[in-house]
Short mmCIF file of C-alpha atoms in Angstrom, two decimals:
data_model
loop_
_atom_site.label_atom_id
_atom_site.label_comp_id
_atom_site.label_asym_id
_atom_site.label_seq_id
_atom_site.Cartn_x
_atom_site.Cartn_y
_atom_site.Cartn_z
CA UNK A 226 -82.47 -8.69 27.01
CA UNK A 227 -78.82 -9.65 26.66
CA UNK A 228 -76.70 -9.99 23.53
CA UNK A 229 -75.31 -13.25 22.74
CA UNK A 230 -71.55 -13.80 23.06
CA UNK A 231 -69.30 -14.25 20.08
CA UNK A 232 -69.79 -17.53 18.62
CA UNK A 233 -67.67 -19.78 16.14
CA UNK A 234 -69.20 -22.57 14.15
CA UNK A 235 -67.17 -24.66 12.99
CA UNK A 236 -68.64 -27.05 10.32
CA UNK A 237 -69.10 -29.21 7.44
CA UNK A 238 -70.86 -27.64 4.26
CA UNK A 239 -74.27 -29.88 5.40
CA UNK A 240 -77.97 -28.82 5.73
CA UNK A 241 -77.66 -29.14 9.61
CA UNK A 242 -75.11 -26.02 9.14
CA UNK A 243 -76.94 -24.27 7.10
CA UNK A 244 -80.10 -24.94 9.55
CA UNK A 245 -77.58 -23.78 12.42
CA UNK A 246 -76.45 -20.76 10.68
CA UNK A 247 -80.00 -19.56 9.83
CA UNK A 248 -81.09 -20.26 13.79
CA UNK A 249 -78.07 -18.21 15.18
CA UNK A 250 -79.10 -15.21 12.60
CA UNK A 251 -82.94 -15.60 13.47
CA UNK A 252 -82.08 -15.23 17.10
CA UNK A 253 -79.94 -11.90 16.16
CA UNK A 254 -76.80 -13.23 17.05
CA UNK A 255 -74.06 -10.51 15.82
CA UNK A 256 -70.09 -11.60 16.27
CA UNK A 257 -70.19 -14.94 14.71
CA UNK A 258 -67.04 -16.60 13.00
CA UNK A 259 -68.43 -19.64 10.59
CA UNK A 260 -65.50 -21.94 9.84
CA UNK A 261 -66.59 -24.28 7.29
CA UNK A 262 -64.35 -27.48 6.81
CA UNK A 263 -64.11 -30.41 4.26
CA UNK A 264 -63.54 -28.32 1.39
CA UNK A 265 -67.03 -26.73 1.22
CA UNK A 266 -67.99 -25.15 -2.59
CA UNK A 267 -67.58 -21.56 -2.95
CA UNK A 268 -71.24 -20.83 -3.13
CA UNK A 269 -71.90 -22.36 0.09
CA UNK A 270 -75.44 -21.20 1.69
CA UNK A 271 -73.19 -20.62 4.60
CA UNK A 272 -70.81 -17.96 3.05
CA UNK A 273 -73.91 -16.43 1.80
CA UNK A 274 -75.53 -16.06 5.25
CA UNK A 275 -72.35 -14.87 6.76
CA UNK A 276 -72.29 -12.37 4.28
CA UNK A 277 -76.00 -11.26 4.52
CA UNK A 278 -74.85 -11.46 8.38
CA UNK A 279 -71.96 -9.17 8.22
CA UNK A 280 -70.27 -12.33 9.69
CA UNK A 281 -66.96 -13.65 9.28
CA UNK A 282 -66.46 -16.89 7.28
CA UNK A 283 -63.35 -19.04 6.47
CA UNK A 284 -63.24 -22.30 4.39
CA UNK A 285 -60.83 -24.76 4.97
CA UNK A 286 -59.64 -27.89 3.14
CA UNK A 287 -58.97 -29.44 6.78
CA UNK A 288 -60.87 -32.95 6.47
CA UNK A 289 -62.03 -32.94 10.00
CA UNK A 290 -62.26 -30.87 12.89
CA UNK A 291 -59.06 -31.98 14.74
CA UNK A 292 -57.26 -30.02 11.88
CA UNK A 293 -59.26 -27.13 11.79
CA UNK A 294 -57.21 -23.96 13.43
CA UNK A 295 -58.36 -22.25 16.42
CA UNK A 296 -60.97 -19.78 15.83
CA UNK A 297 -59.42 -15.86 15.51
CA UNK A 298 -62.49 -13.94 17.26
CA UNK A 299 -62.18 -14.23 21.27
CA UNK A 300 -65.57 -17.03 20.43
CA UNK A 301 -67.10 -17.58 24.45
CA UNK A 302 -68.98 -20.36 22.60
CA UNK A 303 -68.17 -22.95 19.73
CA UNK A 304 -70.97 -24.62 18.24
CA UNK A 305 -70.32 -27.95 16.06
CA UNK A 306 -71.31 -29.28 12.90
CA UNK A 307 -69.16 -31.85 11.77
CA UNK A 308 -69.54 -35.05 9.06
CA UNK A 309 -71.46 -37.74 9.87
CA UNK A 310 -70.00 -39.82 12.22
CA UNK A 311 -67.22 -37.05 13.04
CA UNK A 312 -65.91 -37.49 16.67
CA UNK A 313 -64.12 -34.67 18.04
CA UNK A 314 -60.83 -35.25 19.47
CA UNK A 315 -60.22 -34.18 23.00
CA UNK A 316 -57.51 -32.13 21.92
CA UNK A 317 -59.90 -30.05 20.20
CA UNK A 318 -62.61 -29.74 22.93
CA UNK A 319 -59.66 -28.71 25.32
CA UNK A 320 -58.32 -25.99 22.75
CA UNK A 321 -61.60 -24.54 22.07
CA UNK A 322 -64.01 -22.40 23.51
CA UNK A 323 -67.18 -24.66 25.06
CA UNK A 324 -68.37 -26.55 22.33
CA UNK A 325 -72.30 -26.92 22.00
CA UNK A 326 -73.84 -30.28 19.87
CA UNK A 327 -77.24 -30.82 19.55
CA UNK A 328 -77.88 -34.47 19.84
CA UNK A 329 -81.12 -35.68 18.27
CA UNK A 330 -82.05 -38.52 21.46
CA UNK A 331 -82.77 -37.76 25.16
CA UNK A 332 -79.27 -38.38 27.17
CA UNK A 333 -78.36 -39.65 29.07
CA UNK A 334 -80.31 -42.91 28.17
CA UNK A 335 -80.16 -42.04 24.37
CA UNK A 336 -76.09 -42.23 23.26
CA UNK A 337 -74.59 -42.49 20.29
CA UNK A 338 -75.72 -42.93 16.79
CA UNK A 339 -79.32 -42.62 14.90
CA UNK A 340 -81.00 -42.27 18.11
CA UNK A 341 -83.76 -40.32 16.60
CA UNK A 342 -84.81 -44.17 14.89
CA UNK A 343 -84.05 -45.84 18.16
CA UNK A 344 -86.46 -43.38 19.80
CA UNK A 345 -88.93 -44.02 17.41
CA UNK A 346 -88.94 -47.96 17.40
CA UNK A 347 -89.88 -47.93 21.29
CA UNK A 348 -92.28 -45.86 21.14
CA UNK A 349 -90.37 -42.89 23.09
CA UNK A 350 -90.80 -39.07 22.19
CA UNK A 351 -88.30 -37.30 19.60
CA UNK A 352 -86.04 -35.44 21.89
CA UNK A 353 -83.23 -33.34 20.87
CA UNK A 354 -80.72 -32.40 23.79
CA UNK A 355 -78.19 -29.57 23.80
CA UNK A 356 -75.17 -30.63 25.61
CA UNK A 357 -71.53 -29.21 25.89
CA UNK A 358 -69.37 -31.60 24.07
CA UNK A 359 -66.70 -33.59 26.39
CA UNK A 360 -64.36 -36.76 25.38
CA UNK A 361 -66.51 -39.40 26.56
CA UNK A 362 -69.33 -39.85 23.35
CA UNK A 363 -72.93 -37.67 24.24
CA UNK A 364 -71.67 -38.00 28.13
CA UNK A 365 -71.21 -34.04 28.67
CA UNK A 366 -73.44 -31.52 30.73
CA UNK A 367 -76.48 -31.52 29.12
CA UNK A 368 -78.26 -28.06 28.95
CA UNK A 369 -81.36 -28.32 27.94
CA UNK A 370 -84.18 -30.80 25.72
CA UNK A 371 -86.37 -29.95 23.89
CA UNK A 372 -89.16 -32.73 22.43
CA UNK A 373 -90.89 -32.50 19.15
CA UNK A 374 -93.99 -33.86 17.40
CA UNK A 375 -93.23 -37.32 15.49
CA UNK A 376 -92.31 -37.08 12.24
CA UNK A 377 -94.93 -37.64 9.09
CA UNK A 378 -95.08 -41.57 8.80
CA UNK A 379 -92.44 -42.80 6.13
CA UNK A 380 -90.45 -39.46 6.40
CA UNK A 381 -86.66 -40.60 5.59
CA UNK A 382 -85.58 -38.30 8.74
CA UNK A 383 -82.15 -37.56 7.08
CA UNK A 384 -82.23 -34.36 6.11
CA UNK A 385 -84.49 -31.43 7.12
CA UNK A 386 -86.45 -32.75 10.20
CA UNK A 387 -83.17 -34.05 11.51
CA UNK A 388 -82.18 -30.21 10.82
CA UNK A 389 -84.78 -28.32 11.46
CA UNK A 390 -85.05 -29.88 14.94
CA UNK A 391 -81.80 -29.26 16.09
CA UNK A 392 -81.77 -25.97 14.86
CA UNK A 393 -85.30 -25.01 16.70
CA UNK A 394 -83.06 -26.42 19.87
CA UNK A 395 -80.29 -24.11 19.27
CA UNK A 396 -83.04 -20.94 18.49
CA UNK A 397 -84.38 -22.17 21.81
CA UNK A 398 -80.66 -22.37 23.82
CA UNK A 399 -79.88 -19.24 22.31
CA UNK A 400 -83.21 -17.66 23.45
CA UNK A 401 -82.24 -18.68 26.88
CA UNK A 402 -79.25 -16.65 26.94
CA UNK A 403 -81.36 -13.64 25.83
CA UNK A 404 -82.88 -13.70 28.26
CA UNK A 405 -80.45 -14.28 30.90
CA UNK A 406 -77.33 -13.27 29.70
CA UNK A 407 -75.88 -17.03 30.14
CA UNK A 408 -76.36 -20.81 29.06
CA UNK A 409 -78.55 -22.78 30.96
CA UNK A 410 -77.56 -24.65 34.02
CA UNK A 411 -76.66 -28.74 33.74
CA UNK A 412 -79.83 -30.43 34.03
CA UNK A 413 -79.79 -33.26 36.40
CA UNK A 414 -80.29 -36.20 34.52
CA UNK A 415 -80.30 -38.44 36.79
CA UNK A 416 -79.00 -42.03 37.28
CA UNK A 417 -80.91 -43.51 34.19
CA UNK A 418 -78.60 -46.28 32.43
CA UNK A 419 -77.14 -45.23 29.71
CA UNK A 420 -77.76 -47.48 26.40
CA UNK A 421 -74.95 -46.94 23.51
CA UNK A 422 -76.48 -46.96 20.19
CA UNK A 423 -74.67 -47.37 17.05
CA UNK A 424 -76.11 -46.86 13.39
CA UNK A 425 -78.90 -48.44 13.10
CA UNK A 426 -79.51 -51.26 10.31
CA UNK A 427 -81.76 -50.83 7.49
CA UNK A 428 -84.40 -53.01 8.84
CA UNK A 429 -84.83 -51.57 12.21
CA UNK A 430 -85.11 -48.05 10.45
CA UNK A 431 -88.04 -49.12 8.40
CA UNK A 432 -89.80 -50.47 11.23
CA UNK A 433 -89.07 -47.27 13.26
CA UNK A 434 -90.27 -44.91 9.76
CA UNK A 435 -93.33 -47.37 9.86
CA UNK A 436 -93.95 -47.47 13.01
CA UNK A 437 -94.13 -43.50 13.19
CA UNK A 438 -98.22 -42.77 13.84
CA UNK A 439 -99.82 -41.64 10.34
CA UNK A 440 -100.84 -38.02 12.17
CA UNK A 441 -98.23 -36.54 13.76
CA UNK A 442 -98.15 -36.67 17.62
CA UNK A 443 -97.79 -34.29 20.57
CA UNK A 444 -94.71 -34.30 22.29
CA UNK B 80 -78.61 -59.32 -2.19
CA UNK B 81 -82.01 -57.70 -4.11
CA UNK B 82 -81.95 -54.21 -6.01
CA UNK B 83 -83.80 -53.10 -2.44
CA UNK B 84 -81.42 -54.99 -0.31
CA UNK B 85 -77.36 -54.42 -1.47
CA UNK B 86 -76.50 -55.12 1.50
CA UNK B 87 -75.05 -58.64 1.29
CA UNK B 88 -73.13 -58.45 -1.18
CA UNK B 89 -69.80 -59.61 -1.25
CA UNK B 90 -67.39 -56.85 -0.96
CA UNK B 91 -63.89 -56.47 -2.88
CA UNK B 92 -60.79 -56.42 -0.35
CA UNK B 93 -61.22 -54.23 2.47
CA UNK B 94 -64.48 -52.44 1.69
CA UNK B 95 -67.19 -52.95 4.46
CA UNK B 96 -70.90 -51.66 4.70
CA UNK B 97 -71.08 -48.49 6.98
CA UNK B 98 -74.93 -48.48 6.42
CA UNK B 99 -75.20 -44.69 6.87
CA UNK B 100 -78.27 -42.70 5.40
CA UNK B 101 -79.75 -45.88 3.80
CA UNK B 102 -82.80 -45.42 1.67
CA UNK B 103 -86.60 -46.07 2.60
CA UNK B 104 -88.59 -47.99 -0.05
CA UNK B 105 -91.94 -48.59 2.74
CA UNK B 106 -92.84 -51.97 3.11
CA UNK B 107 -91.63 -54.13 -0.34
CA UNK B 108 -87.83 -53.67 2.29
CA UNK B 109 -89.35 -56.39 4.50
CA UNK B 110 -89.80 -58.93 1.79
CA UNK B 111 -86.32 -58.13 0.27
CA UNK B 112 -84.62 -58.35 3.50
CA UNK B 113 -86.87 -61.58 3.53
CA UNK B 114 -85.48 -63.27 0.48
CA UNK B 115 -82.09 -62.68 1.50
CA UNK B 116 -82.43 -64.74 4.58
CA UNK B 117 -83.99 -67.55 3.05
CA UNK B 118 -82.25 -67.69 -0.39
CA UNK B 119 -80.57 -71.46 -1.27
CA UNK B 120 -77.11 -70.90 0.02
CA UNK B 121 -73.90 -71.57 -2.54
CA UNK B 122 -72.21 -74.92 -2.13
CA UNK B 123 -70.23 -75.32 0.98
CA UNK B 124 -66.48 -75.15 1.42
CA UNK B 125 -64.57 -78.40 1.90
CA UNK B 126 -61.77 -78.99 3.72
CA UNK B 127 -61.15 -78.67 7.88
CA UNK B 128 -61.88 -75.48 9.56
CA UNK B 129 -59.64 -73.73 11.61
CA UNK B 130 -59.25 -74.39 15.22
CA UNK B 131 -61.71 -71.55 17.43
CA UNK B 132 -59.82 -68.14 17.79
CA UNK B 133 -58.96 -66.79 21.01
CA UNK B 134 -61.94 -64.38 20.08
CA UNK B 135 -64.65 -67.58 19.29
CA UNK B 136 -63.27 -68.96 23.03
CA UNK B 137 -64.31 -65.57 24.69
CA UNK B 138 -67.62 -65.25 22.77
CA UNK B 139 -68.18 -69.15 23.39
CA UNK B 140 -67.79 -68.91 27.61
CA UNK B 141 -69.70 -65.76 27.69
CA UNK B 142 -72.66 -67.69 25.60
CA UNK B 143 -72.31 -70.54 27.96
CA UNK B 144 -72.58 -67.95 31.29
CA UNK B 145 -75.54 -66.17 29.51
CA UNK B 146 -77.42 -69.90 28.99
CA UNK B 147 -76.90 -70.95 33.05
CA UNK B 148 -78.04 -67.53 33.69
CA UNK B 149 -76.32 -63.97 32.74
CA UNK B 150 -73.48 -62.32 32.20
CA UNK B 151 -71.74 -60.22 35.22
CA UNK B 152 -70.50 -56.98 35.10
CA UNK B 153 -66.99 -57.86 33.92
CA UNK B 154 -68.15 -60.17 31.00
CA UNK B 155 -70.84 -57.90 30.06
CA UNK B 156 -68.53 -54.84 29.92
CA UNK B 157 -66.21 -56.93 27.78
CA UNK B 158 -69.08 -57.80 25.64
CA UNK B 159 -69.87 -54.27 25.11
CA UNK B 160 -66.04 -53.11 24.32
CA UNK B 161 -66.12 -56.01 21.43
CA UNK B 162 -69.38 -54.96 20.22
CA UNK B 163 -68.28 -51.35 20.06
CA UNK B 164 -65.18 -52.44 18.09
CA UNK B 165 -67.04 -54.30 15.78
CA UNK B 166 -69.46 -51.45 15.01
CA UNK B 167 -66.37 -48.58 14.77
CA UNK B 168 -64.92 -51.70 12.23
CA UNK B 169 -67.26 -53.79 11.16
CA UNK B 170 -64.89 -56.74 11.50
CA UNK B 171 -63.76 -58.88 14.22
CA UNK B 172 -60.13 -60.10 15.09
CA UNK B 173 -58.87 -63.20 15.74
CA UNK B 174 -57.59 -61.34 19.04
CA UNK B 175 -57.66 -58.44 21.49
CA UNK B 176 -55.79 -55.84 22.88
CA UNK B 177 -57.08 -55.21 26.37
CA UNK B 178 -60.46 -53.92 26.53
CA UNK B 179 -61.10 -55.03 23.11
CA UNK B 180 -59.09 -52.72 21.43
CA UNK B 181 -57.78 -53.75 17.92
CA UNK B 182 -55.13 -50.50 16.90
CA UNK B 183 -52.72 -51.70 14.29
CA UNK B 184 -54.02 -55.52 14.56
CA UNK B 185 -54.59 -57.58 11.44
CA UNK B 186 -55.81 -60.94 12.12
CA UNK B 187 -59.04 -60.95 11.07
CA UNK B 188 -61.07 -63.68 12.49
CA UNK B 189 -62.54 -66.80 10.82
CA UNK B 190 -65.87 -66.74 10.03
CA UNK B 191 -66.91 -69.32 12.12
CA UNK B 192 -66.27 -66.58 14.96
CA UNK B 193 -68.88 -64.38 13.22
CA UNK B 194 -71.78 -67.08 13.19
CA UNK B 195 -70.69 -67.67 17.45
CA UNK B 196 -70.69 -63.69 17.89
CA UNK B 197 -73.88 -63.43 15.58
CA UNK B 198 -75.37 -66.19 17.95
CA UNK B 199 -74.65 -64.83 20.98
CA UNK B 200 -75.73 -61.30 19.97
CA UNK B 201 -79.19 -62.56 18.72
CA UNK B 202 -79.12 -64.80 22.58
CA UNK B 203 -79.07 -61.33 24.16
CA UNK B 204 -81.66 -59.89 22.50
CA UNK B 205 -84.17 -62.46 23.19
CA UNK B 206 -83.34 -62.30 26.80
CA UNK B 207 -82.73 -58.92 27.60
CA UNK B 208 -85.13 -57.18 24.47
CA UNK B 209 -82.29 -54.58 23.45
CA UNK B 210 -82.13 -53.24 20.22
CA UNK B 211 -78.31 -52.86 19.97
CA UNK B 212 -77.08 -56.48 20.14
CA UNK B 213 -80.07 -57.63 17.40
CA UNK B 214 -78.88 -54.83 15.62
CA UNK B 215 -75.31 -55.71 14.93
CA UNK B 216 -76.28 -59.15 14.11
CA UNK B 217 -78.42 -57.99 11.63
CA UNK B 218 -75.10 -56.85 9.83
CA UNK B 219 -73.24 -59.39 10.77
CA UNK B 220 -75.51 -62.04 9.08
CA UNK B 221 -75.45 -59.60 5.75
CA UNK B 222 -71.79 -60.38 5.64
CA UNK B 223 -72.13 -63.72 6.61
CA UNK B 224 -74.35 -64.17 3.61
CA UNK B 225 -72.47 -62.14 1.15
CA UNK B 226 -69.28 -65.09 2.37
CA UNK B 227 -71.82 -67.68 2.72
CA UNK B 228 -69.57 -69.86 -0.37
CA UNK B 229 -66.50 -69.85 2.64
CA UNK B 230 -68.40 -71.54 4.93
CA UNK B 231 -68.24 -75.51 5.70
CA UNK B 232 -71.68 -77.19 5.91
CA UNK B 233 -71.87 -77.11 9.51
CA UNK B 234 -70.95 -73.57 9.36
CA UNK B 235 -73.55 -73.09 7.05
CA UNK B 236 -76.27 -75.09 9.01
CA UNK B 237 -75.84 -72.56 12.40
CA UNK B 238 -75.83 -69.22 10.15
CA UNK B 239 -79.23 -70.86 8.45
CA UNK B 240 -80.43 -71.62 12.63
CA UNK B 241 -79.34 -67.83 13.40
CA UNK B 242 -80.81 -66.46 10.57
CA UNK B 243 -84.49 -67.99 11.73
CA UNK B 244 -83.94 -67.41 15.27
CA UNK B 245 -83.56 -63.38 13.46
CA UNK B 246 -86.33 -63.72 11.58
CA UNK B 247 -88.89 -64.51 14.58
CA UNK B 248 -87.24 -61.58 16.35
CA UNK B 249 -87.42 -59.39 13.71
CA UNK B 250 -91.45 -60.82 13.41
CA UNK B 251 -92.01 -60.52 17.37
CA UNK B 252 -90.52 -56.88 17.10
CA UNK B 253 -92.56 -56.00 14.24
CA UNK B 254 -95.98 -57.53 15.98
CA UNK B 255 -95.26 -55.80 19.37
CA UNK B 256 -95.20 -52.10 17.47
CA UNK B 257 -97.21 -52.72 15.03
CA UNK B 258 -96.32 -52.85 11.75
CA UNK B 259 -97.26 -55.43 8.90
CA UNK B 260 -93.69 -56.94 7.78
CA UNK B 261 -95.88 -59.96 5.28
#
């Protein structure tokens, strides 16, 4: 088994951090750095991992990413958890270390926002893919996927499923490099056309929550 | 606009709807989106409307390339630059920078343009059933409601045709996965 490399996450005060923060400790990660942005309270679950964690941890008033300073530990990986919406410059991806995002639809014919609903309204299979972040929105190497049962029917999705399933994604990227002392290779995703998505109106989402099979199904 | 259904209301200055993390309430939403759509509008506007915008001209020769057949590559990349624009902004200009860019630009559009784009949008997703064109006009028609006082009668006439020809979308949608919308 290999140890994982130093990692920074650099993030908003939201559950999906916390959820991230919890997966990197359950998968015995050791040199992390949390940076936590937006002016995050100062009993943050995330400064109380870190310090469970023996892990570093910095809050910032920086109101996005693109003023966040570089991370101080020599990080091999970044891993982001930003505001919703948040777009990271390319400044920022080209300063820091590789920067890991776990987007809840499957890429390449899944981009851009709420694809989880999107997913859901035609009938496709909740996929959550781990991709290194580049300029172009959800178009970097993607790493891995990882699908997941439905959701219970009439579930609001916007907190802890969203979460929880990007965080079992990390667990299961991180478990990867356990095992082989690296991330995974690019998956070839093929020539599918790519479909931008953009947040998705009120009435679509209730069809897509009602639409959502009473039992949950297999992925 | 219903206590279930804020969404067209008129907003003060230059607030818009960014429709993030809205709320379930199950199936009473469908019958308050409902009553929004078919709600008396206010009294129309008088006096002349505006000549078209550059923008209505675009939107109006793409509509007419879409009705004798579909839109090629160049229109339908342009198409998908204003539609991004108008979902980073949730507004439309009377004009373009190149590739429908909008940086620094404040001539909004008439409203007029709105019911065309709206049109056009809802055209595409008949044809073509994808969910991102019937999506935006799905917002635009909230604001086009929340306005609906600015409007001229004819103005007012095509939102009431786009906001059927949404409806039976919305109903063929809803039938094709499923779910009971009343």
């Amino acid at each position: 088994m290999h140890a994982l490399p130093p990692i920074t996450l650099v993030c908003a005060p939201t559950s999906r951090a916390y959820a991230y923060a919890e997966a990197l400790a359950d998968a015995g990660a050791q040199d992390v750095e949390i940076t936590c942005y937006a002016s995050p309270p100062a009993d943050t679950p995330l400064a109380a991992i870190a310090a469970r964690m023996g892990w570093r941890y910095t809050a910032s008033d920086a109101k996005g990413i693109g003023e966040v300073p570089l991370p101080g530990n020599a990080a091999a990986l970044s891993l982001f958890a930003g505001l919703p919406g948040e777009i990271v410059p390319a400044a920022t991806l080209a300063a820091w270390p590789p920067m890991l995002h776990f987007h809840p639809g499957d890429l390449p014919a899944y981009r851009g926002s709420t694809t989880l609903f999107y997913a859901l309204l035609q009938g496709d299979p909740v996929t959550v893919s781990a991709l290194v972040l580049s300029p172009d929105i959800d178009a970097g190497p993607v790493l891995l996927k990882k699908r997941f049962a439905h959701p219970p029917r009439g579930d609001a999705l916007n907190g802890p499923y969203d979460a929880r399933i990007r965080a079992e994604t990390l667990r299961e990227l991180m478990e990867f490099w356990r095992r082989n002392g690296c991330l995974p290779q690019p998956l070839n995703c093929g020539t599918t056309q790519a479909c931008m998505y953009y947040i998705i109106h009120p009435l679509l989402k209730h069809l897509a929550l009602l639409r959502v099979p009473t039992e949950g199904s297999q992925p | 606009m219903t206590a279930l259904y804020p969404y067209t209301a008129p907003r003060a200055g230059s607030a818009v709807e960014h429709y993030q993390y809205s709320p379930f309430h199950g199936h009473a939403f469908f019958a308050a989106w409902r009553e929004t759509r078919n709600a008396p509008l206010p009294a129309p506007a008088t006096g002349t409307p505006p000549a078209p915008c550059a923008t209505e001209r675009t939107i109006a020769a793409w509509h007419e390339a879409l009705q004798k057949g579909s839109l090629d590559a160049s229109r339908r990349q342009g198409m998908d630059a204003l539609l991004r624009n108008y979902e980073a902004k949730k507004r439309l200009f009377a004009d373009y920078e190149a590739g429908f860019t909008s940086k620094g630009r404040t001539d909004a559009a008439p409203l007029s343009c709105w019911i065309a784009f709206a049109s056009l949008l809802l055209a595409i997703a008949q044809k073509d059933s994808l969910l991102p064109p019937l999506n935006a006009a799905l917002k635009l028609h909230d604001t086009l409601i929340g306005r609906a006082g600015e409007l001229t009668a004819e103005e007012q006439r095509r939102l009431q045709e786009n906001l059927a020809r949404e409806q039976r979308l919305i109903e063929t949608l809803a039938a094709a996965i499923g779910v009971e919308i009343g």
